Coordinates of N, CA and C in Angstrom, one line a residue:
M1393 N 14.6 -20.9 6.2 CA 13.9 -21.8 7.2 C 14.0 -23.2 6.8
K1394 N 14.0 -24.1 7.7 CA 14.0 -25.5 7.5 C 12.6 -25.9 7.0
E1395 N 12.6 -26.9 6.1 CA 11.3 -27.3 5.5 C 10.4 -27.9 6.6
Q1396 N 11.0 -28.5 7.6 CA 10.1 -29.3 8.5 C 9.4 -28.3 9.5
R1397 N 9.8 -27.1 9.6 CA 9.2 -26.2 10.6 C 7.7 -26.0 10.3
V1398 N 7.0 -25.7 11.4 CA 5.5 -25.7 11.4 C 5.1 -24.3 12.0
A1399 N 4.1 -23.7 11.3 CA 3.5 -22.5 11.8 C 2.0 -22.6 11.9
L1400 N 1.5 -22.1 13.0 CA 0.1 -22.0 13.2 C -0.3 -20.5 13.2
V1401 N -1.2 -20.1 12.3 CA -1.6 -18.7 12.1 C -3.1 -18.7 12.3
T1402 N -3.6 -17.9 13.3 CA -5.0 -17.7 13.5 C -5.6 -16.7 12.6
G1403 N -6.9 -16.8 12.3 CA -7.5 -15.9 11.4 C -6.8 -15.9 10.0
A1404 N -6.6 -17.0 9.5 CA -5.7 -17.1 8.3 C -6.4 -17.5 7.0
G1405 N -7.7 -17.6 7.0 CA -8.4 -18.0 5.8 C -8.4 -17.0 4.7
K1406 N -8.2 -15.7 5.0 CA -8.3 -14.7 4.0 C -7.6 -13.4 4.5
R1407 N -7.6 -12.4 3.7 CA -7.0 -11.1 4.0 C -5.5 -11.2 4.4
V1408 N -5.1 -10.5 5.4 CA -3.7 -10.5 5.8 C -3.3 -11.9 6.2
G1409 N -4.1 -12.6 6.9 CA -3.7 -14.0 7.4 C -3.4 -14.9 6.3
S1410 N -4.1 -14.9 5.1 CA -3.7 -15.7 4.0 C -2.4 -15.4 3.4
T1411 N -2.1 -14.1 3.4 CA -0.8 -13.7 2.8 C 0.3 -14.1 3.8
I1412 N 0.1 -14.1 5.1 CA 1.1 -14.6 6.0 C 1.3 -16.1 5.8
I1413 N 0.2 -16.8 5.6 CA 0.3 -18.3 5.4 C 1.1 -18.6 4.1
R1414 N 0.8 -17.9 3.0 CA 1.4 -18.1 1.7 C 2.9 -17.8 1.8
T1415 N 3.3 -16.7 2.5 CA 4.7 -16.3 2.7 C 5.5 -17.3 3.5
L1416 N 4.9 -17.8 4.6 CA 5.6 -18.8 5.4 C 5.8 -20.1 4.6
H1417 N 4.7 -20.5 3.9 CA 4.8 -21.7 3.1 C 5.8 -21.6 2.0
R1418 N 5.8 -20.5 1.4 CA 6.8 -20.3 0.3 C 8.2 -20.3 0.8
N1419 N 8.4 -20.1 2.1 CA 9.7 -20.1 2.7 C 10.0 -21.4 3.5
G1420 N 9.2 -22.4 3.1 CA 9.6 -23.8 3.5 C 8.8 -24.3 4.7
M1421 N 7.9 -23.6 5.3 CA 7.2 -24.0 6.5 C 5.9 -24.8 6.1
R1422 N 5.6 -25.7 7.0 CA 4.2 -26.4 6.9 C 3.3 -25.5 7.7
V1423 N 2.0 -25.4 7.4 CA 1.2 -24.4 8.0 C -0.2 -25.0 8.4
L1424 N -0.6 -24.6 9.6 CA -2.0 -24.9 10.1 C -2.8 -23.6 9.9
I1425 N -3.8 -23.6 9.1 CA -4.7 -22.4 8.8 C -5.9 -22.4 9.7
H1426 N -5.9 -21.6 10.7 CA -7.1 -21.5 11.5 C -8.1 -20.5 10.9
Y1427 N -9.4 -20.8 11.0 CA -10.4 -19.9 10.5 C -11.6 -19.9 11.4
R1428 N -12.4 -18.9 11.4 CA -13.7 -18.9 12.2 C -14.8 -19.2 11.3
S1429 N -15.1 -18.4 10.2 CA -16.2 -18.6 9.4 C -15.8 -18.6 7.9
A1430 N -14.6 -18.3 7.5 CA -14.2 -18.3 6.1 C -13.8 -19.7 5.6
K1431 N -14.7 -20.6 5.8 CA -14.4 -22.0 5.4 C -14.0 -22.2 4.0
T1432 N -14.7 -21.6 3.1 CA -14.4 -21.8 1.6 C -13.0 -21.2 1.3
D1433 N -12.7 -20.0 1.9 CA -11.4 -19.4 1.6 C -10.3 -20.3 2.2
A1434 N -10.5 -20.8 3.4 CA -9.5 -21.6 4.1 C -9.2 -22.9 3.3
E1435 N -10.3 -23.6 2.8 CA -10.2 -24.8 2.1 C -9.5 -24.6 0.8
R1436 N -9.8 -23.5 0.1 CA -9.2 -23.1 -1.2 C -7.7 -22.9 -1.0
L1437 N -7.3 -22.2 0.1 CA -5.9 -21.9 0.3 C -5.2 -23.2 0.7
C1438 N -5.8 -24.0 1.5 CA -5.2 -25.3 1.9 C -4.9 -26.2 0.7
N1439 N -5.9 -26.3 -0.2 CA -5.7 -27.1 -1.4 C -4.7 -26.6 -2.3
E1440 N -4.6 -25.2 -2.4 CA -3.6 -24.6 -3.3 C -2.2 -24.9 -2.7
L1441 N -2.0 -24.9 -1.4 CA -0.6 -25.1 -0.9 C -0.3 -26.6 -0.9
N1442 N -1.2 -27.5 -0.7 CA -1.0 -28.9 -0.8 C -0.7 -29.4 -2.2
A1443 N -1.2 -28.6 -3.2 CA -0.9 -28.9 -4.6 C 0.5 -28.6 -4.9
E1444 N 1.1 -27.6 -4.2 CA 2.5 -27.2 -4.4 C 3.4 -28.1 -3.7
R1445 N 3.0 -28.5 -2.4 CA 3.8 -29.4 -1.6 C 2.9 -30.3 -0.8
K1446 N 2.9 -31.6 -1.0 CA 2.0 -32.5 -0.4 C 2.0 -32.5 1.1
Q1447 N 0.9 -32.5 1.7 CA 0.8 -32.6 3.2 C 1.5 -31.5 3.9
S1448 N 1.5 -30.3 3.3 CA 2.2 -29.2 3.9 C 1.2 -28.2 4.6
A1449 N -0.1 -28.4 4.4 CA -1.1 -27.5 5.0 C -2.3 -28.2 5.5
A1450 N -2.9 -27.6 6.5 CA -4.1 -28.2 7.1 C -5.0 -27.0 7.6
I1451 N -6.3 -27.3 7.8 CA -7.1 -26.2 8.4 C -7.8 -26.7 9.7
F1452 N -8.2 -25.7 10.4 CA -8.9 -25.9 11.7 C -9.9 -24.8 12.0
Q1453 N -11.1 -25.2 12.3 CA -12.2 -24.2 12.5 C -12.4 -24.0 14.0
A1454 N -12.4 -22.8 14.5 CA -12.7 -22.5 15.9 C -13.1 -21.0 16.0
D1455 N -14.1 -20.8 16.9 CA -14.5 -19.4 17.3 C -13.7 -19.1 18.5
L1456 N -12.7 -18.2 18.4 CA -11.7 -17.9 19.4 C -12.4 -17.2 20.6
A1457 N -13.6 -16.8 20.5 CA -14.3 -16.2 21.6 C -14.8 -17.3 22.6
N1458 N -15.0 -18.5 22.1 CA -15.5 -19.5 22.9 C -14.9 -20.9 22.5
F1459 N -13.7 -21.2 23.0 CA -13.0 -22.4 22.6 C -12.0 -22.8 23.6
D1460 N -11.5 -24.0 23.5 CA -10.4 -24.4 24.4 C -9.1 -24.3 23.6
A1461 N -8.2 -23.4 24.0 CA -7.0 -23.2 23.2 C -6.2 -24.5 23.0
R1462 N -6.3 -25.4 24.0 CA -5.5 -26.6 23.9 C -5.9 -27.5 22.7
A1463 N -7.1 -27.4 22.3 CA -7.6 -28.2 21.2 C -6.9 -27.8 19.9
L1464 N -6.7 -26.5 19.6 CA -6.0 -26.0 18.4 C -4.6 -26.4 18.4
I1465 N -3.9 -26.3 19.6 CA -2.5 -26.7 19.6 C -2.4 -28.2 19.5
K1466 N -3.2 -29.0 20.1 CA -3.2 -30.4 20.0 C -3.4 -30.9 18.6
E1467 N -4.3 -30.2 17.9 CA -4.5 -30.6 16.5 C -3.3 -30.3 15.6
T1468 N -2.6 -29.2 15.9 CA -1.4 -28.9 15.1 C -0.3 -30.0 15.4
I1469 N -0.2 -30.4 16.6 CA 0.8 -31.4 16.9 C 0.4 -32.8 16.4
A1470 N -0.9 -33.1 16.4 CA -1.4 -34.3 15.9 C -1.1 -34.4 14.4
I1471 N -1.2 -33.3 13.7 CA -1.0 -33.3 12.2 C 0.5 -33.3 11.8
F1472 N 1.2 -32.4 12.5 CA 2.6 -32.1 12.0 C 3.6 -32.5 13.0
D1473 N 3.3 -32.9 14.3 CA 4.2 -33.4 15.2 C 5.2 -32.4 15.8
R1474 N 5.0 -31.1 15.5 CA 5.8 -30.1 16.1 C 5.2 -28.7 15.9
L1475 N 5.7 -27.7 16.6 CA 5.3 -26.3 16.4 C 6.5 -25.4 16.6
D1476 N 6.7 -24.5 15.6 CA 7.8 -23.6 15.6 C 7.4 -22.2 15.7
L1477 N 6.2 -21.9 15.3 CA 5.8 -20.5 15.2 C 4.3 -20.4 15.4
L1478 N 3.9 -19.5 16.4 CA 2.5 -19.2 16.6 C 2.3 -17.7 16.3
V1479 N 1.4 -17.5 15.3 CA 1.1 -16.1 14.9 C -0.4 -15.8 15.3
N1480 N -0.6 -15.0 16.3 CA -1.9 -14.6 16.8 C -2.4 -13.4 15.9
N1481 N -3.0 -13.8 14.8 CA -3.4 -12.8 13.8 C -4.9 -12.5 13.9
A1482 N -5.7 -13.4 14.4 CA -7.2 -13.3 14.4 C -7.6 -12.0 15.2
S1483 N -8.6 -11.3 14.8 CA -9.0 -10.1 15.5 C -10.5 -9.9 15.3
T1484 N -11.1 -9.3 16.3 CA -12.4 -8.8 16.2 C -12.4 -7.2 16.4
F1485 N -13.1 -6.5 15.5 CA -12.9 -5.1 15.4 C -14.3 -4.4 15.0
Y1486 N -14.8 -3.6 15.9 CA -16.0 -2.8 15.7 C -16.1 -1.7 16.7
P1487 N -16.9 -0.7 16.4 CA -17.1 0.4 17.4 C -17.8 0.0 18.6
T1488 N -17.5 0.6 19.7 CA -18.2 0.5 21.0 C -18.3 1.9 21.6
R1489 N -19.4 2.5 21.4 CA -19.6 3.9 21.9 C -19.8 3.9 23.4
L1490 N -19.2 4.8 24.1 CA -19.4 4.9 25.5 C -20.8 5.2 25.8
G1491 N -21.4 4.5 26.8 CA -22.8 4.6 27.0 C -23.6 3.5 26.4
E1492 N -23.0 2.8 25.4 CA -23.7 1.7 24.8 C -22.9 0.4 24.9
I1493 N -21.8 0.4 25.6 CA -21.0 -0.8 25.7 C -21.7 -1.9 26.5
S1494 N -21.7 -3.1 26.0 CA -22.3 -4.2 26.7 C -21.2 -5.2 27.2
M1495 N -21.6 -6.1 28.1 CA -20.7 -7.1 28.5 C -20.4 -8.0 27.4
E1496 N -21.3 -8.2 26.4 CA -21.1 -9.0 25.2 C -20.0 -8.4 24.4
N1497 N -20.0 -7.1 24.2 CA -18.9 -6.4 23.5 C -17.6 -6.6 24.2
W1498 N -17.6 -6.4 25.5 CA -16.3 -6.6 26.3 C -15.8 -8.0 26.1
H1499 N -16.6 -9.0 26.3 CA -16.2 -10.4 26.2 C -15.7 -10.7 24.8
D1500 N -16.4 -10.3 23.8 CA -16.1 -10.6 22.4 C -14.7 -10.0 22.0
L1501 N -14.6 -8.7 22.3 CA -13.3 -8.0 21.9 C -12.1 -8.5 22.7
F1502 N -12.3 -8.7 24.0 CA -11.2 -9.1 24.8 C -10.9 -10.6 24.6
S1503 N -11.9 -11.4 24.4 CA -11.6 -12.9 24.3 C -10.8 -13.1 23.0
V1504 N -11.1 -12.5 21.9 CA -10.4 -12.7 20.6 C -9.0 -12.0 20.6
N1505 N -9.0 -10.8 21.0 CA -7.8 -9.9 20.9 C -6.8 -10.1 22.0
A1506 N -7.2 -10.6 23.2 CA -6.3 -10.7 24.3 C -6.3 -12.1 24.9
Q1507 N -7.5 -12.6 25.3 CA -7.6 -13.8 26.0 C -7.0 -15.0 25.1
A1508 N -7.5 -15.1 23.9 CA -7.1 -16.2 23.0 C -5.6 -16.3 22.8
P1509 N -4.9 -15.1 22.5 CA -3.5 -15.1 22.3 C -2.7 -15.6 23.6
L1510 N -3.2 -15.2 24.7 CA -2.6 -15.7 26.0 C -2.7 -17.2 26.2
F1511 N -3.9 -17.7 26.0 CA -4.1 -19.1 26.3 C -3.5 -20.0 25.2
L1512 N -3.5 -19.5 24.0 CA -2.8 -20.2 22.9 C -1.3 -20.3 23.2
A1513 N -0.7 -19.2 23.6 CA 0.7 -19.1 24.0 C 1.0 -20.1 25.1
Q1514 N 0.1 -20.2 26.1 CA 0.3 -21.1 27.2 C 0.2 -22.5 26.8
A1515 N -0.7 -22.9 25.9 CA -0.9 -24.2 25.4 C 0.3 -24.6 24.5
A1516 N 0.8 -23.6 23.8 CA 1.9 -23.9 22.8 C 3.2 -24.0 23.5
M1517 N 3.4 -23.4 24.7 CA 4.7 -23.3 25.4 C 5.5 -24.5 25.3
P1518 N 5.1 -25.7 25.8 CA 6.0 -26.9 25.8 C 6.5 -27.3 24.4
Y1519 N 5.7 -27.1 23.4 CA 6.1 -27.5 22.1 C 7.1 -26.4 21.5
L1520 N 6.8 -25.1 21.7 CA 7.7 -24.1 21.3 C 9.1 -24.1 22.0
Q1521 N 9.1 -24.6 23.3 CA 10.3 -24.7 24.0 C 11.2 -25.8 23.3
Q1522 N 10.6 -26.9 22.8 CA 11.3 -27.9 22.2 C 12.0 -27.5 20.9
T1523 N 11.4 -26.5 20.2 CA 11.9 -26.1 18.9 C 12.6 -24.7 19.0
Q1524 N 12.6 -24.2 20.2 CA 13.1 -22.8 20.4 C 12.4 -21.9 19.4
G1525 N 11.1 -21.9 19.5 CA 10.2 -21.2 18.6 C 9.9 -19.8 18.9
N1526 N 8.9 -19.3 18.2 CA 8.5 -17.9 18.2 C 7.0 -17.8 18.4
I1527 N 6.6 -16.7 19.1 CA 5.2 -16.2 19.2 C 5.2 -14.8 18.7
I1528 N 4.3 -14.5 17.7 CA 4.1 -13.2 17.2 C 2.7 -12.7 17.3
N1529 N 2.4 -11.7 18.0 CA 1.1 -11.1 18.2 C 0.9 -10.0 17.2
M1530 N -0.3 -9.9 16.5 CA -0.6 -8.8 15.7 C -1.3 -7.8 16.7
I1531 N -0.8 -6.6 16.8 CA -1.4 -5.6 17.6 C -2.1 -4.5 16.7
D1532 N -1.9 -3.3 17.0 CA -2.5 -2.2 16.2 C -1.9 -0.9 16.7
I1533 N -1.7 0.0 15.8 CA -1.1 1.3 16.2 C -2.0 2.0 17.2
H1534 N -3.3 1.6 17.2 CA -4.3 2.3 18.1 C -4.3 1.7 19.5
A1535 N -3.4 0.7 19.7 CA -3.2 0.3 21.1 C -2.4 1.4 21.8
Q1536 N -1.6 2.2 21.0 CA -0.9 3.3 21.6 C -1.7 4.6 21.5
R1537 N -2.4 4.8 20.4 CA -3.2 6.0 20.2 C -4.6 5.7 20.0
P1538 N -5.4 5.5 21.0 CA -6.8 5.1 20.9 C -7.6 6.1 20.0
I1539 N -8.6 5.5 19.3 CA -9.4 6.3 18.4 C -10.9 6.4 19.0
K1540 N -11.6 7.4 18.7 CA -12.9 7.6 19.2 C -13.8 6.5 18.9
N1541 N -14.7 6.1 19.9 CA -15.7 5.1 19.7 C -15.1 3.7 19.6
M1542 N -13.8 3.5 19.8 CA -13.2 2.1 19.7 C -12.5 1.8 21.0
S1543 N -13.0 2.2 22.1 CA -12.3 2.1 23.4 C -12.0 0.7 23.8
V1544 N -13.0 -0.2 23.7 CA -12.8 -1.6 24.1 C -11.8 -2.3 23.2
Y1545 N -11.9 -2.1 21.9 CA -11.0 -2.7 21.0 C -9.5 -2.2 21.3
C1546 N -9.4 -0.9 21.5 CA -8.0 -0.4 21.7 C -7.5 -0.9 23.1
M1547 N -8.3 -1.0 24.1 CA -7.9 -1.6 25.4 C -7.5 -3.0 25.2
A1548 N -8.2 -3.8 24.4 CA -7.9 -5.2 24.2 C -6.5 -5.4 23.5
K1549 N -6.3 -4.5 22.5 CA -5.0 -4.6 21.8 C -3.9 -4.1 22.7
A1550 N -4.1 -3.1 23.6 CA -3.1 -2.7 24.5 C -2.8 -3.8 25.5
A1551 N -3.8 -4.6 25.9 CA -3.5 -5.7 26.8 C -2.6 -6.7 26.0
S1552 N -2.9 -7.0 24.8 CA -2.0 -7.9 24.0 C -0.6 -7.4 23.8
S1553 N -0.5 -6.0 23.7 CA 0.8 -5.4 23.6 C 1.6 -5.6 24.9
T1554 N 1.0 -5.4 26.0 CA 1.7 -5.7 27.3 C 2.0 -7.2 27.4
M1555 N 1.2 -8.0 26.9 CA 1.4 -9.5 27.0 C 2.7 -9.8 26.3
I1556 N 3.0 -9.2 25.2 CA 4.3 -9.4 24.5 C 5.5 -9.2 25.4
K1557 N 5.5 -8.1 26.1 CA 6.6 -7.8 27.0 C 6.7 -8.8 28.1
A1558 N 5.5 -9.1 28.7 CA 5.5 -10.0 29.8 C 5.9 -11.4 29.4
L1559 N 5.4 -11.9 28.3 CA 5.7 -13.3 27.9 C 7.2 -13.4 27.4
A1560 N 7.7 -12.3 26.8 CA 9.1 -12.4 26.4 C 10.0 -12.6 27.5
R1561 N 9.7 -12.0 28.7 CA 10.5 -12.2 29.9 C 10.3 -13.6 30.4
E1562 N 9.1 -14.0 30.5 CA 8.8 -15.3 31.1 C 9.2 -16.5 30.3
L1563 N 9.2 -16.4 29.0 CA 9.5 -17.5 28.1 C 10.9 -17.6 27.7
A1564 N 11.7 -16.5 27.9 CA 13.1 -16.5 27.5 C 13.8 -17.5 28.4
P1565 N 14.9 -18.2 27.9 CA 15.6 -17.9 26.6 C 15.1 -18.8 25.5
R1566 N 14.2 -19.7 25.7 CA 14.0 -20.7 24.7 C 12.9 -20.3 23.7
I1567 N 12.0 -19.4 24.1 CA 11.0 -18.9 23.2 C 11.1 -17.4 23.0
R1568 N 11.0 -16.9 21.8 CA 11.0 -15.5 21.6 C 9.6 -15.0 21.3
V1569 N 9.3 -13.8 21.9 CA 7.9 -13.3 21.7 C 8.0 -11.8 21.2
N1570 N 7.4 -11.6 20.1 CA 7.4 -10.2 19.5 C 6.0 -9.9 19.0
G1571 N 5.9 -8.7 18.5 CA 4.6 -8.2 17.9 C 4.8 -7.3 16.7
I1572 N 3.7 -7.1 16.0 CA 3.6 -6.2 14.9 C 2.4 -5.3 15.1
A1573 N 2.6 -4.0 14.9 CA 1.5 -3.1 15.0 C 1.2 -2.4 13.6
P1574 N 0.3 -3.0 12.9 CA 0.0 -2.4 11.6 C -0.8 -1.1 11.6
G1575 N -0.6 -0.3 10.6 CA -1.4 0.9 10.4 C -2.4 0.5 9.4
M1576 N -2.6 1.4 8.3 CA -3.6 1.2 7.3 C -3.0 0.2 6.3
I1577 N -3.5 -1.0 6.4 CA -3.0 -2.1 5.5 C -4.0 -2.5 4.5
M1578 N -5.3 -2.7 5.0 CA -6.4 -3.1 4.1 C -7.6 -2.4 4.5
W1579 N -8.5 -2.0 3.5 CA -9.8 -1.4 3.8 C -10.7 -2.6 4.3
P1580 N -11.7 -2.3 5.0 CA -12.6 -3.3 5.5 C -13.2 -4.1 4.4
D1581 N -13.6 -5.4 4.7 CA -14.3 -6.2 3.6 C -15.5 -5.5 3.1
E1582 N -16.3 -5.0 3.9 CA -17.5 -4.3 3.5 C -17.2 -2.9 3.1
D1583 N -16.4 -2.8 2.1 CA -15.7 -1.5 1.7 C -16.7 -0.5 1.1
D1584 N -17.5 0.1 1.9 CA -18.4 1.1 1.5 C -17.9 2.5 1.9
M1585 N -16.7 2.6 2.3 CA -16.1 3.9 2.6 C -15.9 4.8 1.4
P1586 N -16.4 6.0 1.5 CA -16.2 6.9 0.3 C -14.8 7.2 0.0
E1587 N -14.5 7.4 -1.2 CA -13.1 7.6 -1.6 C -12.5 8.8 -1.0
K1588 N -13.3 9.8 -0.7 CA -12.9 11.0 0.0 C -12.4 10.7 1.4
A1589 N -13.1 9.8 2.1 CA -12.7 9.4 3.4 C -11.4 8.6 3.4
K1590 N -11.2 7.8 2.4 CA -10.0 7.0 2.2 C -8.8 8.0 2.0
Q1591 N -9.0 8.9 1.1 CA -7.9 9.9 0.9 C -7.6 10.7 2.1
S1592 N -8.6 11.0 2.9 CA -8.3 11.8 4.1 C -7.4 11.0 5.1
I1593 N -7.6 9.7 5.2 CA -6.8 8.8 6.0 C -5.4 8.7 5.4
I1594 N -5.2 8.5 4.1 CA -3.9 8.4 3.5 C -3.1 9.7 3.6
K1595 N -3.8 10.9 3.6 CA -3.1 12.1 3.8 C -2.5 12.3 5.1
R1596 N -3.0 11.5 6.1 CA -2.4 11.5 7.5 C -1.3 10.5 7.7
I1597 N -0.9 9.8 6.6 CA 0.2 8.9 6.7 C 1.4 9.5 6.1
A1598 N 2.5 9.5 6.8 CA 3.8 10.2 6.3 C 4.1 9.8 4.9
L1599 N 4.0 8.5 4.6 CA 4.4 8.0 3.2 C 3.3 8.2 2.2
Q1600 N 2.2 8.7 2.6 CA 1.1 9.1 1.7 C 0.5 7.9 0.9
R1601 N 0.5 6.7 1.5 CA 0.0 5.6 0.8 C -0.4 4.5 1.9
S1602 N -1.3 3.6 1.5 CA -1.6 2.5 2.4 C -0.6 1.4 2.2
G1603 N -0.5 0.5 3.2 CA 0.4 -0.6 3.1 C -0.3 -1.8 2.4
T1604 N 0.4 -2.9 2.4 CA -0.2 -4.2 1.9 C 0.0 -5.3 2.8
P1605 N -0.7 -6.4 2.7 CA -0.5 -7.5 3.6 C 0.9 -8.1 3.5
Q1606 N 1.5 -7.9 2.3 CA 2.9 -8.5 2.2 C 3.9 -7.7 3.1
H1607 N 3.6 -6.5 3.4 CA 4.5 -5.7 4.3 C 4.4 -6.4 5.7
I1608 N 3.3 -6.9 6.1 CA 3.1 -7.6 7.4 C 3.8 -8.9 7.3
A1609 N 3.6 -9.7 6.3 CA 4.2 -11.0 6.1 C 5.7 -11.0 6.1
D1610 N 6.2 -10.0 5.4 CA 7.7 -9.8 5.4 C 8.3 -9.5 6.7
T1611 N 7.5 -8.7 7.5 CA 8.0 -8.4 8.9 C 8.0 -9.6 9.8
I1612 N 7.0 -10.5 9.6 CA 7.0 -11.7 10.3 C 8.2 -12.6 10.0
L1613 N 8.5 -12.7 8.7 CA 9.7 -13.4 8.3 C 11.0 -12.8 9.0
F1614 N 11.1 -11.5 9.0 CA 12.2 -10.9 9.6 C 12.3 -11.3 11.1
L1615 N 11.2 -11.2 11.8 CA 11.2 -11.6 13.2 C 11.6 -13.1 13.4
V1616 N 11.1 -13.9 12.6 CA 11.4 -15.3 12.7 C 12.9 -15.6 12.4
N1617 N 13.4 -14.9 11.5 CA 14.8 -15.2 11.1 C 15.9 -14.5 11.9
N1618 N 15.5 -13.4 12.6 CA 16.5 -12.7 13.5 C 16.3 -13.3 14.9
D1619 N 17.2 -14.1 15.3 CA 17.1 -14.8 16.6 C 17.6 -14.0 17.8
Y1620 N 17.9 -12.7 17.6 CA 18.3 -11.9 18.7 C 17.3 -10.8 19.0
I1621 N 16.1 -11.0 18.6 CA 15.0 -10.0 18.9 C 13.9 -10.7 19.7
T1622 N 13.6 -10.1 20.9 CA 12.5 -10.6 21.7 C 11.9 -9.4 22.5
G1623 N 10.6 -9.4 22.7 CA 10.0 -8.4 23.5 C 9.7 -7.1 22.7
E1624 N 9.8 -7.1 21.4 CA 9.7 -5.9 20.6 C 8.4 -5.9 19.8
I1625 N 7.9 -4.7 19.6 CA 6.8 -4.5 18.7 C 7.2 -3.6 17.5
I1626 N 7.1 -4.1 16.3 CA 7.5 -3.4 15.2 C 6.3 -2.7 14.6
T1627 N 6.3 -1.4 14.4 CA 5.2 -0.6 13.8 C 5.4 -0.6 12.3
V1628 N 4.3 -1.1 11.6 CA 4.3 -1.1 10.2 C 3.2 -0.2 9.7
D1629 N 3.4 1.1 9.7 CA 2.3 2.0 9.4 C 2.6 3.1 8.5
G1630 N 3.7 3.1 7.8 CA 4.0 4.1 6.8 C 4.3 5.5 7.5
G1631 N 4.5 5.4 8.8 CA 4.8 6.7 9.5 C 3.5 7.4 10.0
R1632 N 2.4 6.6 10.1 CA 1.1 7.2 10.6 C 1.3 7.8 12.0
L1633 N 2.0 7.1 12.9 CA 2.1 7.6 14.3 C 2.9 8.9 14.3
L1634 N 3.7 9.1 13.3 CA 4.5 10.4 13.3 C 3.6 11.6 13.1
T1635 N 2.4 11.4 12.5 CA 1.6 12.5 12.1 C 0.3 12.6 13.0
V1636 N 0.2 11.8 14.0 CA -1.0 11.8 14.8 C -1.0 13.1 15.7

C-alpha cells in the first residue's frame, strides 16, 4: 500500500478495531481512529502510532447511534485530505428477547449496525471515488444463522449484509464494497462466561479453536489489495457455519 493512503475505522479504540488499525498502519496507511467511549484506549493507540510515524494517526469521538455521518468524514478529510478505505467495524450487541423488545433496542441496534454504515458510505462516496477506494463492513455469521434471543441484532447485521451487495453494484466501478463475517474471534469484555460454556462453543467450530483479531485484520488487507473483488462477504469463522 502507498504510504499516503488513509483509512477510517469505526469502533477502533480497542479489541478487533485496534488490531485492524495497527495492521493498516503497519502497512503504510494513515489512520483515523473512531471511538465512542474508549477514549483512553484510543488516545494510547493514537500516541503509539504517531510515535512510530509522525502525523499518521488521529482520533474522533462519536456515538454512532446519534450523529451526523458527514462530520466524521469531513474530519478525516480535514486532517488527511483524502480517504481510501472505510471500515465499518463498530457494533452494538446484546440480547433482545421477543416480548421484551423496545423501540430503543430497535433504534440502538439498527442505527449502529446498519444505519451508520450506510450514511458513512454515502458521505464518503465522493472521496472514495477520487481514490478508487474501498468500503468494508463487518457483519456476523449470525446474519445468516440467527441465534435465540438476538433477533434484532441479527436482523440489523443481515441488513448490513444486503447493503454490501447493493452498494457494490451502485458504487462500481470506482469503489469496491465487501464484507467480513467473523465467527468466534474474541470473548466479551465482561468475560464472566464459564470455561465449560466456552469449550462448548469451541467444540461446535470445525477447526476446534477460536480465532484472533489478526485473522480479521489480515482479511481486510487481502480485500484492500485484491482489486478484482467486490460485493463479497468472506466468512472468517473456523468452519463454524459448517457445523450449525
